[in-house]
Amino acid sequence: AAAISNFAALLYYAFVNLSAMKMPGAKYPRAVPLLGLLTCLFLLLFLGQDAWALGLVALGLVLLLYVAMSKERDRAKGRLTR
């Protein structure tokens, strides 16, 4: 559980920093989120193979669930509009 948690947290914060870099009108230098992104990616390198394997499997399962729920929601909307 800790392996998945570490993987997910670092991946999440990497995406947060990437988004912060693209944010217009930021009140801080662009180097701050860049440093955060690079730090997260660097720390991901030090996670063990089990963390990567479990993290990628969990990410894949969540992605499959998201796609399945999106398709079901689209089908439900199609039935309601007919």
Short mmCIF file of C-alpha atoms in Angstrom, two decimals:
data_model
loop_
_atom_site.label_atom_id
_atom_site.label_comp_id
_atom_site.label_asym_id
_atom_site.label_seq_id
_atom_site.Cartn_x
_atom_site.Cartn_y
_atom_site.Cartn_z
CA ALA A 1 0.00 0.00 0.00
CA ALA A 2 2.85 2.40 0.76
CA ALA A 3 4.41 1.74 -2.63
CA ILE A 4 1.22 2.71 -4.48
CA SER A 5 0.77 5.73 -2.22
CA ASN A 6 4.29 7.03 -2.87
CA PHE A 7 3.96 6.47 -6.61
CA ALA A 8 0.55 8.15 -6.75
CA ALA A 9 1.59 11.14 -4.63
CA LEU A 10 4.73 11.85 -6.65
CA LEU A 11 2.89 11.43 -9.94
CA TYR A 12 0.07 13.68 -8.73
CA TYR A 13 2.44 16.45 -7.63
CA ALA A 14 4.37 16.16 -10.89
CA PHE A 15 1.13 16.90 -12.77
CA VAL A 16 0.27 19.72 -10.35
CA ASN A 17 3.64 21.34 -11.00
CA LEU A 18 3.25 20.86 -14.75
CA SER A 19 -0.13 22.58 -14.58
CA ALA A 20 1.32 25.41 -12.48
CA MET A 21 3.95 26.00 -15.15
CA LYS A 22 1.19 26.56 -17.73
CA MET A 23 -0.88 28.84 -15.49
CA PRO A 24 -1.12 32.38 -16.86
CA GLY A 25 -0.44 35.29 -14.53
CA ALA A 26 1.39 33.31 -11.89
CA LYS A 27 2.73 35.32 -8.95
CA TYR A 28 5.94 33.32 -8.74
CA PRO A 29 8.78 32.59 -11.15
CA ARG A 30 8.26 29.72 -13.60
CA ALA A 31 11.37 28.10 -12.13
CA VAL A 32 9.48 27.18 -8.94
CA PRO A 33 7.04 24.68 -10.50
CA LEU A 34 9.79 23.51 -12.86
CA LEU A 35 11.94 22.67 -9.85
CA GLY A 36 8.97 20.89 -8.24
CA LEU A 37 8.31 18.88 -11.41
CA LEU A 38 11.94 17.85 -11.77
CA THR A 39 12.13 16.93 -8.08
CA CYS A 40 9.05 14.69 -8.34
CA LEU A 41 10.38 12.99 -11.46
CA PHE A 42 13.78 12.54 -9.80
CA LEU A 43 12.22 11.00 -6.68
CA LEU A 44 10.12 8.65 -8.82
CA LEU A 45 13.38 7.17 -10.08
CA PHE A 46 14.21 5.99 -6.57
CA LEU A 47 11.03 4.03 -6.04
CA GLY A 48 11.47 0.29 -6.21
CA GLN A 49 10.25 -1.94 -9.00
CA ASP A 50 7.35 -3.08 -6.84
CA ALA A 51 6.19 0.53 -6.43
CA TRP A 52 6.33 1.09 -10.19
CA ALA A 53 4.59 -2.20 -10.98
CA LEU A 54 1.82 -1.74 -8.42
CA GLY A 55 1.47 1.95 -9.25
CA LEU A 56 1.14 1.33 -12.98
CA VAL A 57 -1.31 -1.53 -12.44
CA ALA A 58 -3.42 0.66 -10.14
CA LEU A 59 -3.25 3.54 -12.61
CA GLY A 60 -4.31 1.20 -15.43
CA LEU A 61 -7.25 -0.15 -13.43
CA VAL A 62 -8.43 3.35 -12.57
CA LEU A 63 -8.11 4.38 -16.22
CA LEU A 64 -10.18 1.37 -17.33
CA LEU A 65 -12.82 2.19 -14.72
CA TYR A 66 -12.90 5.82 -15.88
CA VAL A 67 -13.35 4.81 -19.54
CA ALA A 68 -16.07 2.30 -18.67
CA MET A 69 -17.96 4.83 -16.55
CA SER A 70 -17.63 7.49 -19.26
CA LYS A 71 -19.08 5.16 -21.87
CA GLU A 72 -21.94 4.22 -19.56
CA ARG A 73 -22.64 7.88 -18.82
CA ASP A 74 -22.65 8.69 -22.54
CA ARG A 75 -25.05 5.81 -23.21
CA ALA A 76 -27.35 7.01 -20.43
CA LYS A 77 -27.35 10.54 -21.82
CA GLY A 78 -28.16 9.17 -25.28
CA ARG A 79 -31.19 7.33 -23.93
CA LEU A 80 -32.44 10.40 -22.10
CA THR A 81 -32.28 12.67 -25.15
CA ARG A 82 -34.14 10.30 -27.50
#
